[in-house]
Every structure is written in structure tokens, then in C-alpha cells.
Short mmCIF file of C-alpha atoms in Angstrom, two decimals:
data_model
loop_
_atom_site.label_atom_id
_atom_site.label_comp_id
_atom_site.label_asym_id
_atom_site.label_seq_id
_atom_site.Cartn_x
_atom_site.Cartn_y
_atom_site.Cartn_z
CA UNK A 1 -7.91 -8.42 -24.85
CA UNK A 2 -5.23 -5.65 -24.28
CA UNK A 3 -6.98 -4.48 -21.19
CA UNK A 4 -4.42 -1.72 -20.57
CA UNK A 5 -5.15 0.07 -23.81
CA UNK A 6 -8.70 -0.79 -24.92
CA UNK A 7 -11.43 1.87 -24.26
CA UNK A 8 -13.86 -0.98 -23.68
CA UNK A 9 -12.22 -1.47 -20.36
CA UNK A 10 -13.40 1.86 -18.75
CA UNK A 11 -16.71 1.55 -20.77
CA UNK A 12 -17.47 -1.72 -18.91
CA UNK A 13 -17.21 0.04 -15.58
CA UNK A 14 -19.11 3.02 -16.75
CA UNK A 15 -21.96 0.70 -17.59
CA UNK A 16 -21.83 -1.46 -14.45
CA UNK A 17 -19.79 -0.28 -11.45
CA UNK A 18 -20.85 3.35 -11.71
CA UNK A 19 -24.61 2.75 -11.89
CA UNK A 20 -24.36 0.22 -9.08
CA UNK A 21 -22.71 2.71 -6.85
CA UNK A 22 -25.12 5.44 -7.75
CA UNK A 23 -28.10 3.12 -7.18
CA UNK A 24 -26.96 1.66 -3.82
CA UNK A 25 -26.05 5.07 -2.41
CA UNK A 26 -29.34 6.63 -3.67
CA UNK A 27 -27.19 9.32 -5.41
CA UNK A 28 -25.53 10.40 -2.13
CA UNK A 29 -22.05 9.34 -3.01
CA UNK A 30 -19.64 12.19 -2.48
CA UNK A 31 -16.16 10.43 -3.22
CA UNK A 32 -15.20 7.48 -5.28
CA UNK A 33 -11.70 6.03 -4.13
CA UNK A 34 -9.92 3.59 -6.31
CA UNK A 35 -6.31 2.54 -7.11
CA UNK A 36 -5.32 2.39 -10.79
CA UNK A 37 -3.82 -0.47 -12.74
CA UNK A 38 -5.32 -0.52 -16.15
CA UNK A 39 -7.07 2.63 -15.09
CA UNK A 40 -10.48 1.20 -16.30
CA UNK A 41 -12.17 1.11 -12.89
CA UNK A 42 -11.43 4.72 -11.83
CA UNK A 43 -11.86 6.14 -15.32
CA UNK A 44 -15.18 4.47 -16.17
CA UNK A 45 -16.81 4.54 -12.69
CA UNK A 46 -15.60 8.14 -12.07
CA UNK A 47 -16.88 9.35 -15.52
CA UNK A 48 -20.36 7.79 -14.83
CA UNK A 49 -20.68 9.34 -11.31
CA UNK A 50 -19.56 12.77 -12.49
CA UNK A 51 -22.15 12.73 -15.23
CA UNK A 52 -24.81 12.08 -12.59
CA UNK A 53 -23.25 14.70 -10.19
CA UNK A 54 -20.23 16.93 -11.25
CA UNK A 55 -19.53 17.48 -7.53
CA UNK A 56 -18.45 13.86 -7.01
CA UNK A 57 -14.77 13.76 -6.15
CA UNK A 58 -12.83 10.92 -7.90
CA UNK A 59 -9.77 10.06 -5.85
CA UNK A 60 -6.81 7.87 -7.04
CA UNK A 61 -5.27 5.74 -4.31
CA UNK A 62 -1.73 5.27 -5.41
CA UNK A 63 1.12 3.08 -3.97
CA UNK A 64 4.18 4.99 -3.05
CA UNK A 65 6.62 4.40 -5.94
CA UNK A 66 4.04 4.41 -8.69
CA UNK A 67 4.29 7.00 -11.47
CA UNK A 68 0.64 7.95 -11.26
CA UNK A 69 0.95 10.49 -8.47
CA UNK A 70 3.78 12.45 -10.05
CA UNK A 71 2.01 12.39 -13.53
CA UNK A 72 -1.13 13.69 -12.00
CA UNK A 73 0.71 16.58 -10.34
CA UNK A 74 3.21 17.48 -13.08
CA UNK A 75 1.97 15.79 -16.34
CA UNK A 76 5.38 14.17 -16.50
CA UNK A 77 5.78 10.34 -16.36
CA UNK A 78 8.94 9.86 -14.34
CA UNK A 79 10.71 6.87 -13.02
CA UNK A 80 8.86 4.66 -10.62
CA UNK A 81 10.35 2.98 -7.66
CA UNK A 82 9.70 -0.52 -6.26
CA UNK A 83 6.81 -1.21 -3.93
CA UNK A 84 5.15 -4.36 -2.59
CA UNK A 85 1.47 -3.76 -3.17
CA UNK A 86 0.48 -5.90 -6.11
CA UNK A 87 -1.90 -5.33 -8.90
CA UNK A 88 -2.09 -1.48 -8.75
CA UNK A 89 0.24 1.25 -9.55
CA UNK A 90 2.44 1.30 -12.75
CA UNK A 91 5.71 2.49 -14.29
CA UNK A 92 3.87 3.86 -17.23
CA UNK A 93 0.44 5.44 -18.01
CA UNK A 94 -2.02 2.94 -19.68
CA UNK A 95 -4.27 4.09 -22.52
CA UNK A 96 -7.29 3.04 -20.45
CA UNK A 97 -6.44 5.60 -17.79
CA UNK A 98 -7.92 9.07 -18.10
CA UNK A 99 -6.34 11.45 -15.58
CA UNK A 100 -8.82 14.07 -16.55
CA UNK A 101 -11.45 12.17 -14.43
CA UNK A 102 -9.33 12.19 -11.26
CA UNK A 103 -9.61 15.16 -8.78
CA UNK A 104 -6.96 14.12 -6.23
CA UNK A 105 -4.34 11.39 -5.43
CA UNK A 106 -3.68 9.89 -2.07
CA UNK A 107 -0.22 8.39 -1.76
CA UNK A 108 -0.19 5.24 0.41
CA UNK A 109 3.03 3.28 1.36
CA UNK A 110 3.24 -0.48 1.76
CA UNK A 111 3.27 -0.24 5.56
CA UNK A 112 0.02 1.54 5.76
CA UNK A 113 -1.69 -0.54 3.04
CA UNK A 114 -0.71 -3.79 4.62
CA UNK A 115 -1.56 -2.65 8.04
CA UNK A 116 -5.08 -1.89 6.88
CA UNK A 117 -5.40 -5.36 5.35
CA UNK A 118 -4.55 -6.90 8.64
CA UNK A 119 -6.67 -4.55 10.59
CA UNK A 120 -9.77 -5.29 8.62
CA UNK A 121 -9.01 -8.99 8.90
CA UNK A 122 -8.95 -8.69 12.72
CA UNK A 123 -11.83 -6.30 13.11
CA UNK A 124 -14.37 -7.28 10.47
CA UNK A 125 -13.22 -10.73 9.18
CA UNK A 126 -12.58 -9.33 5.66
CA UNK A 127 -9.61 -11.12 4.20
CA UNK A 128 -8.46 -8.69 1.51
CA UNK A 129 -5.32 -8.15 -0.58
CA UNK A 130 -2.93 -5.23 -0.73
CA UNK A 131 -4.65 -3.06 -3.23
CA UNK A 132 -7.90 -3.28 -1.24
CA UNK A 133 -6.07 -2.26 1.95
CA UNK A 134 -4.59 0.55 0.01
CA UNK A 135 -7.98 1.70 -1.16
CA UNK A 136 -9.49 1.55 2.33
CA UNK A 137 -6.51 3.49 3.88
CA UNK A 138 -6.99 6.23 1.34
CA UNK A 139 -10.66 6.35 1.80
CA UNK A 140 -10.11 6.47 5.67
CA UNK A 141 -7.76 9.39 5.40
CA UNK A 142 -10.39 11.41 3.44
CA UNK A 143 -12.92 10.61 6.00
CA UNK A 144 -10.75 11.69 8.93
CA UNK A 145 -9.69 14.94 7.09
CA UNK A 146 -13.18 16.07 6.45
CA UNK A 147 -15.09 18.32 8.93
CA UNK A 148 -18.37 17.26 7.35
CA UNK A 149 -20.06 13.94 6.76
CA UNK A 150 -19.10 12.25 3.54
CA UNK A 151 -20.30 9.22 1.64
CA UNK A 152 -17.10 7.51 0.44
CA UNK A 153 -17.19 4.42 -1.80
CA UNK A 154 -14.20 2.31 -2.57
CA UNK A 155 -13.68 -1.20 -3.98
CA UNK A 156 -12.12 -4.29 -2.54
CA UNK A 157 -10.94 -5.91 -5.75
CA UNK A 158 -8.57 -8.65 -4.55
CA UNK A 159 -8.86 -11.44 -2.04
CA UNK A 160 -6.29 -11.90 0.72
CA UNK A 161 -6.26 -15.69 0.14
CA UNK A 162 -3.73 -15.00 -2.68
CA UNK A 163 -1.41 -13.10 -0.23
CA UNK A 164 -1.22 -15.36 2.78
CA UNK A 165 2.43 -15.88 2.25
CA UNK A 166 3.02 -12.17 1.86
CA UNK A 167 0.59 -9.67 3.37
CA UNK A 168 -0.32 -12.04 6.16
CA UNK A 169 3.20 -13.44 6.68
CA UNK A 170 5.14 -11.82 9.47
CA UNK A 171 8.45 -13.24 8.18
CA UNK A 172 7.89 -12.02 4.60
CA UNK A 173 6.99 -8.56 5.86
CA UNK A 174 10.05 -8.35 8.27
CA UNK A 175 12.33 -9.35 5.28
CA UNK A 176 10.90 -6.45 3.31
CA UNK A 177 11.10 -3.84 6.18
CA UNK A 178 7.44 -3.91 7.13
CA UNK A 179 6.55 -4.00 10.77
CA UNK A 180 3.57 -6.46 10.94
CA UNK A 181 2.64 -5.18 14.41
CA UNK A 182 2.68 -1.49 13.58
CA UNK A 183 -0.79 -0.25 13.08
CA UNK A 184 -1.10 3.55 13.32
CA UNK A 185 -5.00 3.14 13.56
CA UNK A 186 -5.02 0.64 16.48
CA UNK A 187 -5.61 3.49 18.94
CA UNK A 188 -7.67 6.09 16.91
CA UNK A 189 -8.19 9.44 18.23
CA UNK A 190 -11.80 10.24 19.35
CA UNK A 191 -13.71 12.28 16.72
CA UNK A 192 -17.14 13.65 16.34
CA UNK A 193 -16.81 13.63 12.52
CA UNK A 194 -19.05 11.12 10.78
CA UNK A 195 -18.31 9.48 7.48
CA UNK A 196 -19.57 6.42 5.59
CA UNK A 197 -17.20 4.19 3.82
CA UNK A 198 -19.15 1.80 1.77
CA UNK A 199 -21.11 0.50 -1.05
CA UNK A 200 -22.52 -2.99 -1.35
CA UNK A 201 -22.64 -4.65 1.96
CA UNK A 202 -20.85 -1.89 3.80
CA UNK A 203 -17.79 -2.12 1.50
CA UNK A 204 -18.18 -2.43 -2.14
CA UNK A 205 -16.36 -5.70 -3.04
CA UNK A 206 -15.82 -9.26 -1.78
CA UNK A 207 -13.16 -11.16 0.02
#
């Protein structure tokens, strides 16, 4: 299949995820947020949304240690560093990834990605994996930083069931320097800003 290099990968998202988001937000989407692995999701979906509205901002959520952030900023693929979030971020740039589609990168460390996973589990019942937590954390930061209402769509691409012994395991997290009880969003500051994070069923994706 060669999903990392084939252009059929982003083309599939261009034909499916992009139109679904456009349809379900009635064209009101302002930001699309997704982490990259093969790059197919963010490249194909972002390209479709920008065709419909060039003003849509495509934001790459990237785990701290991945080379994507530095490559986006400098055009240089440096040396990556270890990180715990699985399924996203890379030590090289896949052929299916088109950085020209990306408008901004939000760097998210393991602590914040996993804290968001556990917060969504407690607050909403969504049992999601690390890459989904990373996406929601990046989307939340965009919403909080904006003085105006936004329609932010992200994807929850992995189930937390696969990570019960990791993301949802206090002992594993402690062994890897992650504080399972530290949630910077547990006591959010009051705000008058409004933002919608969503897509299908409130969040685009499934547990």
C-alpha cells in the first residue's frame, strides 16, 4: 500500500473527510486541526477545505520531538527526539505530506496530550488515544487564543482502548515522567469568548 508515499492517501481524504466537514459545518468551518503521520489526513482534507474557502486555516498539531514543527518553520528536517504519543509525528517527512497546505503548527507535549485524553474521558465519556488528545489540545489552544468565535474541526482518530496500559495507566505515566493528576485545564479561567470545537456528533471521530 505504501501509505506514507502514495498520493492516493491524501486523495482519499480530499474526497471523503473534506466534503463531510464542509457539509456538516454548512461551510462555516474556520480551522481544521490534525496531527500528521502519513500526512494524508491533513493534506487531503486541508486541500479540499481551502478550495472551498481559501480563508480556512489548516493547523498541524505536532507532538514535541517530531520533526514536522521544525521543518514547517525552517524547511530543514532535523533530528527528532523521543515522545510518547503514538501514531503521529515522525523523524522524516513522508511523501504524502504537503506542508504547503499547512498554515500553522501547534506543538503539544506528552503531558498536555495525555491530560486532555483523561479529561475528555472524565468529562464526556470519550475514551480516546494520545493522538486524539493531542488534536483536541491544539484545537482548544486556538479557541482560547481567539478574540472572536471560531468553528474548529478536528479528528479523533484513535481509541483509548488500545492505550489502557499507557495513557490511562498512572504507573506507566509516572515511570515516563508524566503526572497523571496534572491537568492545567481542570480549573479553566472564565472567558466570554465562544468557540465551537466539532464536526460529526460534536467531535469528528469515534472512540
